[in-house]
């Protein structure tokens, strides 16, 4: 009888447990972005990035915005995130510039992770340079917290080396890397970090996963002469040497002290069994995994842990993808857990990446699983309460605030998080509590970073609250929609203004609005609007363009986004441009130089073009790198508002000045950033010099390359000559500075580390000329065109065909030229490269400028009949200036050694040319030709001597895509 009764009780207990287990359902694929992106996703991050009240998500390649109907739209490109990195691994949301909008740090597998600042709620812009949030290595995770206790958010990036980055924030919105200063160091190799105040002293401690080395527990000591982290893992009893893969802090027993769950992977004879460290409240921990029922398998492969009270019973549960088999551990409230994933979902196999959040705002936590779908929580009878914490100045989302609620069932604590140390994260900005059958929360206590405590009593359950530091409960601005212009609306070009209207946002506090309008070449922001309408003068809007506009409302505490970047057209968008529009001068004071160089390149990999500029100055040689940065310029008039413009700022990178500089840019060492090679006559010892500069996170380091010849006056060009995926170098020039000149040349192979090995391929040496790589015969390898003086007055021009281990002169009938340029372009769009030559040519006038286009027809070259202005001592540059899809050509130089200088753009009209844009002529010219400001058209910088011999520098902003220019 006793056995029968015991069996019956066990059966009933099992049945009750199974019957009360939480269940989940998968919505159709049309509303589940996670189903579409595939099971190979490694990280998923959740946040309401646009402030519309609905949870969105990021995973590499996708920024999913949740629409009103619960469906998701990938807005990655629309949001301005055109390039995430070489191989992005994940992202962390956080308010980097404390403007009340969530920004996104995308962590790349290569150095140079990218920081995207949320400018409008729906449009992001690169912020690496403006914030100085530079991650010099490839992170394996990260999180936002005020780690040094100064009130400003910091960002910690985990590195596998164990030497982690701590980017401390300042009031000016910039960050300083101080990881070594604060001793944010763990054992190596490292597999991640987990922040949590385990000793309840009000600061942030960090647990470090040592992979196969000992795990670390970094206890923050904020007092004394030098605040720092100290490793207390051995004392605390948490220095496990298992192959740890993931860790999270959570108060699983609701005693007010953080406990720690650690998931491990199998490594040799070290099992993958999980560890659950119970906090003994004296600085020490005890492993209770076996007794709690969470020890897991012996040989499983674990992935990042996710925490949530899925059944709203007041006890935090956790989910763990283990060897592709989902494990959902229900916290039973008695120190033990029950694994219920299969029973709750009907699933077995699960992806690596998961993230928890309340997608439909019903108070029940859901699970997003790429390749499977969003597992929507089916809910139940238990009650819940959720909170957002707001500060008005420093920490707008209350990151790090500790929330403690007291109800009949007991006390619970949560901490507001922005990232948890992994590559992805759930919705940690909203604190979610299940409260079981309780209908009132008796007290909410918030301990803000810095120690201030707010208390609020008697809160109704099944509601979401926004709590503002020092104020209390705050009703955030209500959702609202845009009304005018209508979606995809049209505004005629003869309209005096564009009328913007939107629904009022309702709030007890005063609401102010910020209207944002952006398009190619323009980015407007009109803040502090008090009514839901605004008329924008069309005088400042370039015609025939498509624009995006959005609105955000603020009550001073919370920012609410209008929900979309709505499109309207001003004029006939996309209409072809038939004539050249006169460019506008940008009055940026570049130093005067002669015999110099000007080249655009994206040196800092932030998506816009920087400038290398230099030559012979008034007293000394100059070679300087200018970084392109966004600046905010007030709109003309007194109506307020601003627009974004790009300007140049001198970089601190030191590059030795040389006379007669020759430069080439290209990636040499596999880090995606362009390196620089310079040749010329040293301004220090007046000897020929060749220097390789490695790009080291917006600075440069000299790489000694003893194999390269020290030359000047010739040319240096990078190109993948042997097709092995890295850039090789052609270099030529003179080894002495007085006549007769001794010229050398060579092709140097790059083994992939930035050093060079002589290929011993025979190519003529020259100076006072130019060279260019190009696949002229379409066989997949690079050929070489060149022109110049072989050193003894023998002029030549030639095309050398790449035959693999040698180069052959194909004997094209090209004129021998001096002080000229060589450039390839498919001007007629027939699929093969054509050749443009300039330079001084011997003739009836002894020496005169020559310019000609040689049309490539299956490897045979014939001269194009158009009579281009002949130039020497100048430059020719290809670029699609009028944005019609074919390349135009810009020429600047002298017609004769002492003749009149010219500077002229020839527009390509279906393979013919029209001289339509004349600028002030210059000799000894150098030209930077490229889309400097990223608006879709090419801008021009020219430097040289005018007809009177005076040095002239012109910085011209192309107005094919019109835009506002400061001072005009």
mmCIF file of N, CA and C in Angstrom, residues 132-136 146-150 152-157 159 163-170 174-185 220 226-229:
data_model
loop_
_atom_site.group_PDB
_atom_site.id
_atom_site.type_symbol
_atom_site.label_atom_id
_atom_site.label_comp_id
_atom_site.label_asym_id
_atom_site.label_seq_id
_atom_site.Cartn_x
_atom_site.Cartn_y
_atom_site.Cartn_z
ATOM 1 N N UNK A 132 35.901 58.014 -30.738
ATOM 2 C CA UNK A 132 37.177 57.361 -30.420
ATOM 3 C C UNK A 132 36.947 55.974 -29.816
ATOM 4 N N UNK A 133 35.820 55.357 -30.139
ATOM 5 C CA UNK A 133 35.567 53.969 -29.727
ATOM 6 C C UNK A 133 36.274 53.047 -30.716
ATOM 7 N N UNK A 134 37.560 52.866 -30.515
ATOM 8 C CA UNK A 134 38.375 52.086 -31.432
ATOM 9 C C UNK A 134 38.711 50.738 -30.802
ATOM 10 N N UNK A 135 38.335 49.648 -31.478
ATOM 11 C CA UNK A 135 38.674 48.307 -31.021
ATOM 12 C C UNK A 135 39.786 47.779 -31.917
ATOM 13 N N UNK A 136 40.996 47.718 -31.383
ATOM 14 C CA UNK A 136 42.159 47.439 -32.223
ATOM 15 C C UNK A 136 42.337 45.960 -32.514
ATOM 16 N N UNK A 146 29.023 51.471 -16.337
ATOM 17 C CA UNK A 146 29.909 52.468 -15.738
ATOM 18 C C UNK A 146 30.873 51.717 -14.836
ATOM 19 N N UNK A 147 31.994 51.308 -15.413
ATOM 20 C CA UNK A 147 32.920 50.446 -14.688
ATOM 21 C C UNK A 147 33.811 51.210 -13.714
ATOM 22 N N UNK A 148 34.093 52.474 -14.011
ATOM 23 C CA UNK A 148 34.991 53.215 -13.121
ATOM 24 C C UNK A 148 34.259 54.158 -12.175
ATOM 25 N N UNK A 149 32.927 54.139 -12.205
ATOM 26 C CA UNK A 149 32.151 54.868 -11.219
ATOM 27 C C UNK A 149 32.147 56.370 -11.354
ATOM 28 N N UNK A 150 32.437 56.900 -12.563
ATOM 29 C CA UNK A 150 32.443 58.354 -12.734
ATOM 30 C C UNK A 150 31.126 58.888 -13.278
ATOM 31 N N UNK A 152 29.737 58.142 -16.187
ATOM 32 C CA UNK A 152 29.654 58.019 -17.645
ATOM 33 C C UNK A 152 29.825 56.559 -18.035
ATOM 34 N N UNK A 153 29.049 56.128 -19.015
ATOM 35 C CA UNK A 153 29.125 54.740 -19.450
ATOM 36 C C UNK A 153 30.488 54.431 -20.062
ATOM 37 N N UNK A 154 30.944 53.220 -19.829
ATOM 38 C CA UNK A 154 32.161 52.700 -20.433
ATOM 39 C C UNK A 154 31.799 51.483 -21.263
ATOM 40 N N UNK A 155 32.701 51.111 -22.159
ATOM 41 C CA UNK A 155 32.477 49.895 -22.950
ATOM 42 C C UNK A 155 33.661 48.965 -22.761
ATOM 43 N N UNK A 156 33.365 47.738 -22.360
ATOM 44 C CA UNK A 156 34.397 46.709 -22.209
ATOM 45 C C UNK A 156 34.296 45.741 -23.377
ATOM 46 N N UNK A 157 35.407 45.519 -24.051
ATOM 47 C CA UNK A 157 35.467 44.572 -25.167
ATOM 48 C C UNK A 157 36.375 43.423 -24.765
ATOM 49 N N UNK A 159 38.773 40.328 -25.396
ATOM 50 C CA UNK A 159 39.713 39.823 -26.388
ATOM 51 C C UNK A 159 40.198 38.439 -25.965
ATOM 52 N N UNK A 163 43.898 40.311 -22.549
ATOM 53 C CA UNK A 163 44.149 41.739 -22.307
ATOM 54 C C UNK A 163 43.007 42.517 -22.941
ATOM 55 N N UNK A 164 42.021 42.879 -22.150
ATOM 56 C CA UNK A 164 40.759 43.385 -22.665
ATOM 57 C C UNK A 164 40.765 44.907 -22.775
ATOM 58 N N UNK A 165 39.894 45.417 -23.636
ATOM 59 C CA UNK A 165 39.773 46.861 -23.811
ATOM 60 C C UNK A 165 38.740 47.406 -22.844
ATOM 61 N N UNK A 166 39.082 48.493 -22.192
ATOM 62 C CA UNK A 166 38.129 49.236 -21.373
ATOM 63 C C UNK A 166 38.123 50.666 -21.884
ATOM 64 N N UNK A 167 37.086 50.992 -22.648
ATOM 65 C CA UNK A 167 36.964 52.319 -23.239
ATOM 66 C C UNK A 167 36.118 53.167 -22.307
ATOM 67 N N UNK A 168 36.772 54.018 -21.532
ATOM 68 C CA UNK A 168 36.083 54.802 -20.524
ATOM 69 C C UNK A 168 35.502 56.064 -21.142
ATOM 70 N N UNK A 169 34.255 56.376 -20.774
ATOM 71 C CA UNK A 169 33.540 57.501 -21.353
ATOM 72 C C UNK A 169 33.790 58.799 -20.615
ATOM 73 N N UNK A 170 33.628 59.911 -21.346
ATOM 74 C CA UNK A 170 33.811 61.243 -20.791
ATOM 75 C C UNK A 170 32.639 62.124 -21.198
ATOM 76 N N UNK A 174 33.510 61.323 -25.924
ATOM 77 C CA UNK A 174 34.619 60.546 -26.461
ATOM 78 C C UNK A 174 35.091 59.534 -25.419
ATOM 79 N N UNK A 175 35.827 58.548 -25.891
ATOM 80 C CA UNK A 175 36.239 57.427 -25.058
ATOM 81 C C UNK A 175 37.750 57.259 -25.125
ATOM 82 N N UNK A 176 38.317 56.735 -24.038
ATOM 83 C CA UNK A 176 39.758 56.518 -23.941
ATOM 84 C C UNK A 176 40.009 55.086 -23.513
ATOM 85 N N UNK A 177 40.861 54.392 -24.231
ATOM 86 C CA UNK A 177 41.159 52.996 -23.918
ATOM 87 C C UNK A 177 42.092 52.933 -22.703
ATOM 88 N N UNK A 178 41.604 52.313 -21.609
ATOM 89 C CA UNK A 178 42.374 52.240 -20.367
ATOM 90 C C UNK A 178 42.327 50.845 -19.753
ATOM 91 N N UNK A 179 42.230 49.835 -20.601
ATOM 92 C CA UNK A 179 42.178 48.471 -20.085
ATOM 93 C C UNK A 179 43.379 48.122 -19.232
ATOM 94 N N UNK A 180 44.575 48.502 -19.681
ATOM 95 C CA UNK A 180 45.778 48.183 -18.909
ATOM 96 C C UNK A 180 45.850 49.023 -17.640
ATOM 97 N N UNK A 181 45.364 50.277 -17.700
ATOM 98 C CA UNK A 181 45.386 51.147 -16.517
ATOM 99 C C UNK A 181 44.568 50.556 -15.378
ATOM 100 N N UNK A 182 43.413 49.960 -15.724
ATOM 101 C CA UNK A 182 42.531 49.393 -14.711
ATOM 102 C C UNK A 182 42.772 47.901 -14.486
ATOM 103 N N UNK A 183 43.769 47.358 -15.138
ATOM 104 C CA UNK A 183 44.105 45.936 -15.004
ATOM 105 C C UNK A 183 42.919 45.036 -15.358
ATOM 106 N N UNK A 184 42.239 45.391 -16.463
ATOM 107 C CA UNK A 184 41.165 44.521 -16.943
ATOM 108 C C UNK A 184 41.828 43.380 -17.722
ATOM 109 N N UNK A 185 42.361 42.448 -16.984
ATOM 110 C CA UNK A 185 43.150 41.355 -17.553
ATOM 111 C C UNK A 185 42.685 40.036 -16.963
ATOM 112 N N UNK A 220 36.453 44.699 -8.537
ATOM 113 C CA UNK A 220 36.841 46.099 -8.726
ATOM 114 C C UNK A 220 37.084 46.777 -7.391
ATOM 115 N N UNK A 226 44.951 54.186 -6.878
ATOM 116 C CA UNK A 226 44.811 53.693 -8.246
ATOM 117 C C UNK A 226 43.712 52.646 -8.327
ATOM 118 N N UNK A 227 42.507 53.018 -8.761
ATOM 119 C CA UNK A 227 41.434 52.029 -8.932
ATOM 120 C C UNK A 227 41.863 50.949 -9.926
ATOM 121 N N UNK A 228 41.490 49.711 -9.640
ATOM 122 C CA UNK A 228 41.901 48.628 -10.530
ATOM 123 C C UNK A 228 41.075 47.378 -10.233
ATOM 124 N N UNK A 229 41.188 46.405 -11.122
ATOM 125 C CA UNK A 229 40.580 45.089 -10.928
ATOM 126 C C UNK A 229 41.633 44.142 -10.358
#
